[in-house]
Coordinates of C-alpha atoms and ligand atoms in Angstrom, one line a residue:
X1 CA 11.7 -1.2 -22.3
X2 CA 10.8 -1.9 -18.7
X3 CA 10.4 0.6 -15.9
X4 CA 14.0 -0.2 -14.8
X5 CA 15.3 0.6 -18.3
X6 CA 13.6 4.0 -18.2
X7 CA 15.0 4.6 -14.7
X8 CA 18.5 3.8 -15.7
X9 CA 18.2 6.0 -18.8
X10 CA 16.9 8.8 -16.5
X11 CA 19.9 8.3 -14.2
X12 CA 22.2 8.8 -17.2
X13 CA 20.4 11.7 -18.8
X14 CA 19.6 13.6 -15.6
X15 CA 22.6 12.7 -13.6
X16 CA 22.9 16.0 -11.8
X17 CA 19.2 16.4 -11.1
X18 CA 17.9 15.7 -7.6
X19 CA 16.0 12.4 -7.6
X20 CA 15.2 12.1 -3.9
X21 CA 15.4 14.3 -0.9
X22 CA 14.7 12.9 2.6
X23 CA 13.1 15.8 4.5
X24 CA 14.4 16.5 8.0
X25 CA 17.3 14.0 7.7
X26 CA 21.1 14.4 7.6
X27 CA 21.2 12.5 4.3
X28 CA 22.0 14.9 1.5
X29 CA 19.7 15.2 -1.5
X30 CA 20.5 12.4 -3.9
X31 CA 20.9 13.0 -7.7
X32 CA 19.9 10.5 -10.3
X33 CA 23.6 9.9 -11.1
X34 CA 24.2 9.1 -7.4
X35 CA 21.1 6.9 -7.3
X36 CA 22.5 4.7 -10.1
X37 CA 25.9 4.6 -8.4
X38 CA 24.4 3.5 -5.1
X39 CA 22.1 0.9 -6.7
X40 CA 25.0 -0.6 -8.6
X41 CA 27.0 -0.8 -5.3
X42 CA 24.0 -2.4 -3.6
X43 CA 23.7 -4.9 -6.4
X44 CA 27.3 -5.9 -5.9
X45 CA 26.7 -6.0 -2.1
X46 CA 23.7 -8.3 -2.6
X47 CA 25.7 -10.5 -5.0
X48 CA 28.4 -10.9 -2.4
X49 CA 25.7 -12.0 0.0
X50 CA 24.7 -14.7 -2.5
X51 CA 21.6 -13.2 -4.0
X52 CA 20.7 -14.8 -7.3
X53 CA 18.0 -14.3 -9.9
X54 CA 14.7 -15.4 -8.7
X55 CA 15.6 -15.3 -5.0
X56 CA 13.2 -13.6 -2.6
X57 CA 14.9 -10.8 -0.7
X58 CA 12.8 -9.5 2.2
X59 CA 13.3 -6.0 3.4
X60 CA 11.8 -4.6 6.6
X61 CA 13.3 -1.2 6.7
X62 CA 12.0 2.2 7.7
X63 CA 11.2 4.6 4.9
X64 CA 14.5 6.0 3.6
X65 CA 17.4 5.7 1.2
X66 CA 18.6 2.2 2.1
X67 CA 15.1 0.8 1.4
X68 CA 15.1 2.5 -2.0
X69 CA 18.6 1.3 -2.9
X70 CA 17.9 -2.3 -1.8
X71 CA 14.5 -2.5 -3.5
X72 CA 15.8 -1.3 -6.8
X73 CA 19.0 -3.4 -6.6
X74 CA 17.0 -6.6 -5.9
X75 CA 14.9 -6.0 -9.0
X76 CA 17.9 -5.1 -11.1
X77 CA 19.5 -8.5 -10.2
X78 CA 16.4 -10.3 -11.4
X79 CA 15.6 -11.3 -7.8
X80 CA 12.2 -10.5 -6.1
X81 CA 11.8 -7.6 -3.8
X82 CA 9.6 -8.4 -0.8
X83 CA 8.9 -5.3 1.2
X84 CA 7.4 -5.8 4.7
X85 CA 5.7 -3.5 7.1
X86 CA 8.1 -2.6 9.9
X87 CA 5.2 -3.0 12.4
X88 CA 4.7 -6.7 11.9
X89 CA 4.8 -8.6 15.1
X90 CA 6.9 -11.9 15.2
X91 CA 4.0 -14.1 14.3
X92 CA 3.2 -12.3 11.1
X93 CA 6.8 -11.7 10.1
X94 CA 7.7 -15.4 10.5
X95 CA 4.8 -16.3 8.2
X96 CA 6.0 -14.0 5.4
X97 CA 9.6 -15.1 5.6
X98 CA 8.7 -18.8 5.7
X99 CA 6.0 -18.6 3.0
X100 CA 8.2 -16.7 0.6
X101 CA 11.2 -18.9 1.5
X102 CA 13.3 -15.7 1.6
X103 CA 17.0 -16.2 0.9
X104 CA 18.1 -12.9 2.5
X105 CA 16.4 -10.6 5.0
X106 CA 17.4 -7.0 5.5
X107 CA 16.0 -5.6 8.7
X108 CA 16.6 -2.8 11.1
X109 CA 18.6 -3.3 14.2
X110 CA 15.6 -2.1 16.2
X111 CA 13.8 -5.3 15.2
X112 CA 16.7 -7.6 16.0
X113 CA 15.0 -9.3 18.9
X114 CA 11.9 -9.9 17.0
X115 CA 13.8 -11.4 14.1
X116 CA 16.0 -13.5 16.3
X117 CA 13.0 -15.0 18.0
X118 CA 11.6 -16.4 14.7
X119 CA 14.8 -17.6 12.9
X120 CA 14.9 -21.2 14.1
X121 CA 12.3 -22.7 11.7
X122 CA 13.4 -20.8 8.6
X123 CA 15.8 -23.1 6.8
X124 CA 15.8 -21.1 3.5
X125 CA 16.9 -17.9 5.2
X126 CA 20.6 -18.0 4.8
X127 CA 21.4 -14.5 5.8
X128 CA 20.1 -11.6 7.8
X129 CA 21.6 -8.1 7.6
X130 CA 20.8 -5.5 10.2
X131 CA 21.0 -1.8 9.5
X132 CA 21.7 0.5 12.4
X133 CA 20.6 4.0 13.2
X134 CA 18.6 6.5 11.2
X135 CA 19.2 7.4 7.6
X136 CA 21.9 6.3 5.2
X137 CA 25.1 6.3 7.2
X138 CA 25.4 2.6 8.3
X139 CA 24.4 1.3 4.9
X140 CA 27.0 3.5 3.2
X141 CA 29.6 2.0 5.5
X142 CA 28.6 -1.5 4.4
X143 CA 28.7 -0.4 0.7
X144 CA 32.2 1.2 1.2
X145 CA 33.8 -2.2 1.4
X146 CA 32.2 -3.4 -1.8
X147 CA 34.2 -3.8 -5.0
X148 CA 31.9 -2.9 -7.8
X149 CA 32.8 -4.2 -11.3
X150 CA 30.0 -3.0 -13.5
X151 CA 30.9 -5.7 -16.1
X152 CA 30.0 -8.3 -13.5
X153 CA 26.6 -6.9 -12.8
X154 CA 23.8 -8.6 -14.8
X155 CA 22.0 -6.7 -17.5
X156 CA 18.7 -5.0 -16.6
X157 CA 16.1 -7.8 -16.7
X158 CA 14.2 -7.6 -20.0
X159 CA 11.8 -10.5 -19.5
X160 CA 8.4 -9.0 -18.8
X161 CA 7.3 -12.3 -17.2
X162 CA 10.0 -12.3 -14.5
X163 CA 8.6 -11.5 -11.0
X164 CA 10.1 -8.3 -9.7
X165 CA 8.1 -7.6 -6.6
X166 CA 6.0 -9.6 -4.2
X167 CA 3.5 -8.0 -1.9
X168 CA 1.3 -10.0 0.4
X169 CA -2.4 -9.5 0.5
X170 CA -4.8 -11.3 2.8
X171 CA -7.9 -12.9 1.7
X172 CA -11.3 -13.9 2.9
X173 CA -10.0 -17.4 3.6
X174 CA -6.7 -18.7 4.7
X175 CA -3.4 -16.9 5.2
X176 CA -2.0 -13.9 3.3
X177 CA -0.8 -14.6 -0.3
X178 CA 2.1 -13.1 -2.1
X179 CA 1.0 -11.4 -5.3
X180 CA 3.7 -11.9 -7.9
X181 CA 4.1 -8.6 -9.7
X182 CA 6.3 -8.9 -12.8
X183 CA 8.6 -6.4 -14.6
X184 CA 6.0 -6.3 -17.3
X185 CA 3.2 -5.5 -14.8
X186 CA 5.1 -2.7 -13.3
X187 CA 6.0 -1.2 -16.7
X188 CA 2.5 -1.5 -18.1
X189 CA 1.0 0.3 -15.0
X190 CA 3.6 3.0 -14.9
X191 CA 3.3 3.7 -18.6
X192 CA -0.5 4.0 -18.3
X193 CA -0.3 6.4 -15.3
X194 CA 2.5 8.4 -16.9
X195 CA 0.3 9.3 -19.8
X196 CA -3.0 9.5 -17.9
X197 CA -1.7 11.8 -15.2
X198 CA 0.7 13.7 -17.4
X199 CA 3.8 13.1 -15.3
X200 CA 6.5 15.6 -16.1
X201 CA 10.2 15.8 -15.5
X202 CA 9.8 19.0 -13.6
X203 CA 7.3 17.6 -11.2
X204 CA 8.0 17.7 -7.5
X205 CA 6.2 14.9 -5.6
X206 CA 5.7 15.2 -1.9
X207 CA 5.7 11.5 -0.7
X208 CA 4.0 10.9 2.6
X209 CA 2.9 7.3 2.2
X210 CA 4.4 4.1 3.5
X211 CA 6.7 2.5 0.8
X212 CA 5.9 -1.1 1.4
X213 CA 2.5 -0.9 -0.4
X214 CA 1.7 -0.6 -4.1
X215 CA 0.4 3.0 -3.5
X216 CA 3.5 4.5 -2.0
X217 CA 6.0 2.3 -3.8
X218 CA 4.8 1.7 -7.3
X219 CA 2.3 4.5 -8.0
X220 CA 4.1 7.3 -6.2
X221 CA 7.9 6.4 -6.1
X222 CA 8.2 4.4 -9.3
X223 CA 6.0 6.9 -11.0
X224 CA 8.3 9.8 -10.1
X225 CA 11.4 7.9 -11.0
X226 CA 9.9 6.9 -14.3
X227 CA 9.3 10.6 -15.1
X228 CA 12.7 11.8 -13.9
X229 CA 10.9 13.9 -11.4
X230 CA 12.1 14.9 -7.9
X231 CA 10.6 13.2 -4.8
X232 CA 10.6 14.8 -1.4
X233 CA 10.2 12.1 1.2
X234 CA 8.4 12.7 4.5
X235 CA 9.4 10.0 6.9
X236 CA 6.3 10.3 9.2
X237 CA 3.1 11.9 8.0
X238 CA 2.3 15.1 9.7
X239 CA -0.6 17.2 8.3
X240 CA 0.6 20.7 9.0
X241 CA 4.1 19.9 7.9
X242 CA 2.7 18.5 4.7
X243 CA 0.8 21.7 3.9
X244 CA 3.8 23.7 4.8
X245 CA 6.1 21.7 2.5
X246 CA 3.6 21.6 -0.4
X247 CA 3.7 25.4 -0.4
X248 CA 7.3 26.1 0.5
X249 CA 8.9 23.6 -1.8
X250 CA 6.5 24.3 -4.6
X251 CA 5.4 20.8 -5.0
X252 CA 3.3 19.9 -8.0
X253 CA 2.1 16.3 -7.2
X254 CA 0.7 14.8 -4.0
X255 CA -0.9 11.3 -3.6
X256 CA -2.8 10.2 -0.5
X257 CA -5.6 8.2 1.0
X258 CA -8.9 9.8 2.1
X259 CA -7.9 9.7 5.8
X260 CA -4.9 11.8 5.0
X261 CA -7.0 14.3 3.0
X262 CA -9.3 14.5 6.0
X263 CA -6.3 15.2 8.2
X264 CA -5.2 18.0 6.0
X265 CA -8.6 19.5 6.0
X266 CA -8.6 19.3 9.8
X267 CA -5.6 21.6 10.1
X268 CA -7.3 24.7 11.7
X269 CA -6.1 27.2 9.2
X270 CA -5.9 24.9 6.2
X271 CA -7.5 27.3 3.8
X272 CA -4.6 29.8 4.3
X273 CA -2.2 27.5 2.5
X274 CA -2.0 28.5 -1.1
X275 CA -1.7 25.3 -3.2
X276 CA -2.2 27.0 -6.5
X277 CA 1.1 25.8 -7.9
X278 CA 0.0 22.2 -7.6
X279 CA -1.2 20.4 -10.7
X280 CA -2.2 16.9 -9.4
X281 CA -3.6 15.7 -6.1
X282 CA -4.9 12.1 -6.1
X283 CA -6.9 10.0 -3.7
X284 CA -7.0 6.2 -3.6
X285 CA -6.7 3.0 -1.6
X286 CA -10.2 3.7 -0.2
X287 CA -13.4 5.3 -1.4
X288 CA -13.3 9.0 -1.2
X289 CA -16.5 10.2 0.6
X290 CA -18.4 12.9 -1.3
X291 CA -18.1 15.4 1.7
X292 CA -14.3 15.0 1.7
X293 CA -14.2 15.6 -2.1
X294 CA -16.3 18.8 -1.7
X295 CA -14.5 20.1 1.4
X296 CA -11.2 19.7 -0.4
X297 CA -12.4 21.6 -3.4
X298 CA -13.8 24.4 -1.2
X299 CA -10.8 24.6 1.1
X300 CA -7.9 24.2 -1.3
X301 CA -9.5 25.0 -4.7
X302 CA -8.4 21.6 -6.0
X303 CA -10.5 18.8 -7.3
X304 CA -9.1 15.6 -6.0
X305 CA -8.5 13.0 -8.7
X306 CA -9.9 9.7 -7.4
X307 CA -8.5 6.5 -8.8
X308 CA -9.1 2.8 -8.1
X309 CA -6.5 0.0 -7.8
X310 CA -5.4 -2.9 -5.8
X311 CA -2.2 -4.8 -4.9
X312 CA -2.7 -7.5 -7.6
X313 CA -3.2 -5.0 -10.4
X314 CA -1.7 -1.6 -9.5
X315 CA -4.1 1.0 -10.9
X316 CA -7.1 0.2 -13.0
X317 CA -9.4 3.2 -13.2
X318 CA -8.8 6.9 -12.8
X319 CA -10.7 10.1 -13.1
X320 CA -9.2 12.1 -15.9
X321 CA -6.5 14.7 -15.6
X322 CA -8.4 16.9 -18.0
X323 CA -12.2 16.6 -18.1
X324 CA -14.7 15.8 -15.5
X325 CA -13.5 14.4 -12.1
X326 CA -16.8 13.1 -11.0
X327 CA -17.7 13.0 -7.3
X328 CA -18.4 9.5 -6.1
X329 CA -16.8 7.9 -9.2
X330 CA -13.5 6.1 -9.7
X331 CA -13.3 7.3 -13.3
X332 CA -12.5 5.6 -16.5
X333 CA -10.2 2.6 -17.4
X334 CA -6.6 3.5 -17.7
X335 CA -4.9 2.9 -21.1
X336 CA -4.5 -0.9 -21.7
X337 CA -6.9 -1.8 -18.8
X338 CA -10.0 -3.8 -19.5
X339 CA -12.8 -3.7 -16.9
X340 CA -16.2 -5.5 -17.0
X341 CA -19.0 -5.9 -14.6
X342 CA -20.2 -9.4 -14.0
X343 CA -22.9 -11.2 -12.0
X344 CA -20.7 -13.3 -9.9
X345 CA -23.4 -16.0 -9.4
X346 CA -24.2 -16.6 -13.0
X347 CA -21.0 -15.3 -14.6
X348 CA -23.2 -13.1 -16.9
X349 CA -21.7 -9.8 -18.1
X350 CA -23.9 -7.0 -17.0
X351 CA -25.1 -3.9 -18.8
X352 CA -24.4 -0.3 -18.0
X353 CA -26.2 0.8 -14.8
X354 CA -26.3 -2.8 -13.3
X355 CA -24.3 -3.6 -10.2
X356 CA -22.0 -6.6 -10.2
X357 CA -18.4 -7.6 -9.5
X358 CA -15.7 -5.6 -11.2
X359 CA -13.3 -7.9 -13.2
X360 CA -10.0 -6.7 -14.6
X361 CA -7.8 -7.8 -17.4
X362 CA -4.6 -6.4 -18.9
X363 CA -0.8 -6.7 -18.9
X364 CA -0.7 -4.8 -15.5
X365 CA -2.5 -7.7 -13.7
X366 CA -0.2 -9.9 -11.5
X367 CA 0.6 -13.4 -12.7
X368 CA -0.8 -15.0 -9.6
X369 CA 0.0 -15.9 -6.0
X370 CA 3.3 -17.3 -4.9
X371 CA 3.2 -21.1 -4.5
X372 CA -0.6 -21.0 -4.3
X373 CA -1.9 -22.3 -7.7
X374 CA -5.3 -23.1 -6.3
X375 CA -5.8 -19.6 -4.9
X376 CA -4.6 -18.2 -8.3
X377 CA -7.1 -20.4 -10.1
X378 CA -9.9 -19.2 -7.7
X379 CA -8.9 -15.5 -8.2
X380 CA -9.1 -15.5 -12.0
X381 CA -11.8 -16.6 -14.5
X382 CA -10.8 -19.2 -17.1
X383 CA -10.3 -16.5 -19.7
X384 CA -7.9 -14.5 -17.5
X385 CA -10.0 -11.8 -15.7
X386 CA -9.1 -11.0 -12.1
X387 CA -12.1 -11.2 -9.8
X388 CA -11.7 -8.1 -7.6
X389 CA -14.4 -8.8 -5.1
X390 CA -15.4 -5.2 -5.4
X391 CA -18.9 -4.3 -6.6
X392 CA -19.5 -1.5 -9.0
X393 CA -21.3 -0.4 -12.1
X394 CA -20.5 1.4 -15.4
X395 CA -22.3 4.5 -16.4
X396 CA -23.3 4.8 -20.0
X397 CA -20.5 7.4 -20.6
X398 CA -17.9 4.9 -19.3
X399 CA -17.3 6.2 -15.8
X400 CA -17.3 3.5 -13.1
X401 CA -18.8 3.8 -9.6
X402 CA -18.0 1.5 -6.7
X403 CA -21.0 0.0 -4.9
X404 CA -19.6 -2.0 -2.0
X405 CA -17.8 -5.3 -1.7
X406 CA -18.7 -8.9 -2.1
X407 CA -15.6 -9.8 0.0
X408 CA -15.4 -9.5 3.7
X409 CA -13.0 -6.6 4.0
X410 CA -12.5 -3.5 6.1
X411 CA -10.5 -0.6 4.8
X412 CA -9.0 1.5 7.6
X413 CA -7.0 4.6 6.8
X414 CA -6.3 3.1 3.3
X415 CA -5.1 -0.2 4.7
X416 CA -6.9 -3.5 4.1
X417 CA -7.9 -5.5 7.1
X418 CA -9.4 -8.9 6.5
X419 CA -11.9 -9.8 9.3
X420 CA -11.2 -13.6 9.1
X421 CA -7.5 -12.9 9.9
X422 CA -8.5 -11.0 13.0
X423 CA -11.3 -13.5 13.9
X424 CA -8.7 -16.3 13.7
X425 CA -6.6 -14.5 16.3
X426 CA -9.6 -13.8 18.5
X427 CA -10.5 -17.5 18.4
X428 CA -7.2 -18.2 20.1
X429 CA -8.2 -16.3 23.2
X430 CA -9.5 -18.6 26.0
X431 CA -12.2 -16.2 27.2
X432 CA -13.8 -15.8 23.7
X433 CA -16.5 -18.3 22.6
X434 CA -17.3 -16.6 19.3
X435 CA -16.5 -13.4 17.5
X436 CA -17.2 -11.4 14.4
X437 CA -15.1 -8.5 13.1
X438 CA -16.9 -5.8 11.3
X439 CA -16.1 -2.3 10.0
X440 CA -18.1 0.5 11.5
X441 CA -18.1 3.9 9.8
X442 CA -15.4 6.2 11.4
X443 CA -14.8 9.8 10.8
X444 CA -11.0 9.5 10.7
X445 CA -10.3 6.0 9.4
X446 CA -13.2 5.6 7.1
X447 CA -14.0 2.3 8.7
X448 CA -13.1 1.3 12.3
X449 CA -12.1 -2.3 13.1
X450 CA -14.8 -3.4 15.6
X451 CA -14.7 -6.8 17.3
X452 CA -18.1 -8.2 18.4
X453 CA -17.4 -10.8 21.1
X454 CA -19.4 -13.5 22.8
X455 CA -17.4 -14.3 26.0
X456 CA -16.9 -17.9 27.0
X457 CA -19.1 -19.2 29.8
X458 CA -18.1 -17.9 33.2
X459 CA -15.6 -15.4 31.8
X460 CA -15.7 -11.6 31.5
X461 CA -12.7 -10.5 29.4
X462 CA -12.0 -6.8 29.3
X463 CA -11.8 -4.7 26.1
X464 CA -8.2 -3.9 26.9
X465 CA -7.3 -7.6 27.2
X466 CA -8.8 -8.4 23.9
X467 CA -7.1 -5.5 22.1
X468 CA -3.7 -6.4 23.6
X469 CA -4.2 -10.1 22.6
X470 CA -4.6 -8.9 18.9
X471 CA -1.8 -6.3 19.1
X472 CA 0.6 -9.0 20.2
X473 CA -0.2 -11.1 17.1
X474 CA -1.2 -8.6 14.4
X475 CA 0.1 -5.4 12.9
X476 CA -1.3 -2.6 15.1
X477 CA -3.7 -1.2 12.4
X478 CA -5.5 -4.6 12.3
X479 CA -6.2 -4.6 16.0
X480 CA -9.8 -3.7 17.0
X481 CA -10.3 0.0 17.9
X482 CA -13.6 -1.0 19.5
X483 CA -14.9 -4.1 21.3
X484 CA -18.6 -4.8 21.8
X485 CA -19.7 -7.7 24.0
X486 CA -22.9 -9.5 23.1
X487 CA -24.7 -12.7 24.3
X488 CA -25.0 -14.3 20.9
X489 CA -24.2 -13.5 17.3
X490 CA -27.1 -13.4 14.7
X491 CA -26.7 -16.4 12.4
X492 CA -28.5 -17.7 9.3
X493 CA -30.1 -21.1 9.3
X494 CA -26.8 -22.5 8.0
X495 CA -24.9 -21.0 10.9
X496 CA -23.3 -18.1 9.0
X497 CA -22.9 -14.9 11.0
X498 CA -25.0 -12.1 9.7
X499 CA -22.5 -9.3 9.6
X500 CA -24.8 -6.8 7.8
X501 CA -27.2 -7.2 10.7
X502 CA -24.4 -6.6 13.2
X503 CA -23.3 -3.5 11.4
X504 CA -26.9 -2.2 11.3
X505 CA -27.5 -2.8 15.0
X506 CA -24.1 -2.1 16.6
X507 CA -22.3 0.6 14.6
X508 CA -23.1 3.8 16.5
X509 CA -24.5 6.6 14.5
X510 CA -21.2 8.4 14.2
X511 CA -20.6 8.6 10.5
X512 CA -17.8 9.8 8.3
X513 CA -18.9 13.4 8.1
X514 CA -15.9 15.6 8.3
X515 CA -17.5 18.0 10.7
X516 CA -17.8 15.5 13.4
X517 CA -14.2 14.5 13.2
X518 CA -13.2 18.1 13.4
X519 CA -14.7 18.3 16.8
X520 CA -12.3 15.6 17.9
X521 CA -14.8 12.8 18.0
X522 CA -12.4 10.0 17.0
X523 CA -10.0 8.0 19.0
X524 CA -6.4 8.2 17.8
Ligands
MLC1 C1 -2.1 4.1 11.9 N1 -2.9 3.5 12.8 C2 -3.9 3.0 12.2 C3 -3.7 3.2 10.8 N2 -2.6 3.9 10.7 N3 -5.0 2.4 12.6 C4 -5.9 1.9 11.7 N4 -5.8 2.1 10.4 C5 -4.7 2.8 9.9 N5 -4.5 2.9 8.6 C6 -2.8 3.5 14.3 C7 -1.4 3.3 14.7 O1 -1.2 1.9 14.9 C8 -1.3 4.0 16.0 O2 -2.0 3.3 17.0 C9 -2.2 5.2 15.7 O3 -3.0 4.9 14.7 C10 -1.3 6.4 15.3 O4 -0.4 6.0 14.3 P1 0.2 7.0 13.3 O5 1.2 6.3 12.5 O6 0.7 8.2 14.0 O7 -1.0 7.3 12.4 P2 -1.4 8.6 11.6 O8 -0.1 9.3 11.2 O9 -2.4 9.4 12.4 O10 -2.2 8.2 10.3 C11 -2.0 7.2 9.7 C12 -2.0 7.3 8.1 C13 -1.5 5.9 7.8 C14 -3.4 7.6 7.6 C15 -1.0 8.4 7.7 O11 -2.5 5.0 8.1 C16 -1.2 5.8 6.3 O12 -0.2 6.2 5.9 N6 -2.2 5.2 5.5 C17 -1.9 5.0 4.1 C18 -2.0 3.6 3.8 C19 -1.6 3.2 2.4 O13 -0.6 3.7 1.9 N7 -2.3 2.4 1.8 C20 -2.0 1.9 0.5 C21 -2.3 0.4 0.3 S1 -2.0 -0.1 -1.4 P3 -1.3 3.1 18.4 O14 -2.4 2.7 19.3 O15 -0.3 2.1 18.2 O16 -0.8 4.5 18.9 C22 -3.6 -0.2 -2.0 C23 -3.8 -0.2 -3.4 C24 -4.3 1.1 -3.9 O17 -4.5 -0.2 -1.2 O18 -5.2 1.2 -4.6 O19 -3.7 2.1 -3.5

């Protein structure tokens, strides 16, 4: 049984139960029975558009029902769902469509100009569909013309090795890579989380995250579908509205990143919201600072459940539902997940209490990177362990603690920003002779993308000019929030930039303490 088999079974058993409600939209709440009907219509629609098993179908749609129908229908056809951030500028979008050799692209009308500007060099892209307006209405019009013959729809893919989902992750070198997540990976992870977090059919999930990442899509949305639970979808995160809905709609489950938890705590009368009906509030995608963990407990009377995952694996470690949720720890391996700590220089497996690279193995780990066999080889050990690039250690009682990263990575508001990607863009600016991108502690974002720039001789670029240069070429969250000009970058004898030294000397003393952010210290 894969995740999709369970979902279809839920759609049959719970046909009158609300599966999804889009908050604040004209779209009516959708039952599980209606979800199955719409997914089947979408499958037939995609078939008419020529989608076949194995095809990559890119979708760059706002959060909403059409995204969900299309994503599920693609996977049901045995094709590969490729969700993309709606904020990608043309340069990034073109790369993803080209690299994935997408056969069909479903985009929003608002992005038509961007899409049209990049279509010429994309020979594999046979077809682009634009959806108009907000919500469901236009997509339903498209589906209205479709003749659905269930007998002509293929059976639910049963091959666990078949790729279901592709999500791009960047790296410390080169361009982003598409992690190939199989039906087997999705099912293994969802099953593990279902039991570890005690998902229930009567759960009500308030969903505030983007749905083009593993966190919002797989952990939250697939998790709720798998349980037959009800998902309330908030289209744009708003802290006060979140608290209001959690209370008013008697939500039981909420999943977020530390930045969002801090934003909830910053609502002036946060403590007046009674969240006592909730049973599970999780935190992930970035380390949860101890002060946020404590403040959350004091303000809401709930102990956040911190867990650790990544795009390539889904979830790996989690604090327990019952038992100690340890401050500063990402908890214990989920069922079926093997975790070890390795000295990445010598390859030696380390003992409890020793810090090394976390390596992961299990049927939830993706099968590799799309058309990048060398990168896949580099990412895994010969015996199949994924090298996470995260440093950590195991306590004698089995709890794991993260201790930093061996990879050059910034996590801003739960989103990964790879400095080399930003540095490559900065290198294209004529007034920059050298640059280094570092993460400085930030009270809202956790880390703030900071560009350290050596101007080219005889030039004096402005901060604004540099930020604009990046925003035109990268998704907005990757653009520097701060630019610092220096005469030279500190380098080792071999010419490598010493980023630790830059962080030490240039990151201001603002830290991630909640109190400072509450005083409105942060930009944005
Ligand atoms: C938004 N902005 C960000 C940002 N998010 N800048 C840096 N980092 C971010 N994460 C910028 C916008 O571009 C905009 O800039 C300004 O901030 C306000 O945008 P907004 O959309 O109004 O932001 P806001 O609602 O305040 O908060 C953002 C957020 C969002 C915290 C709700 O970032 C978010 O949903 N983060 C969750 C990310 C997530 O789901 N990660 C999972 C990855 S999967 P301007 O200048 O244009 O106005 C993964 C695996 C795992 O990591 O283990 O989970």
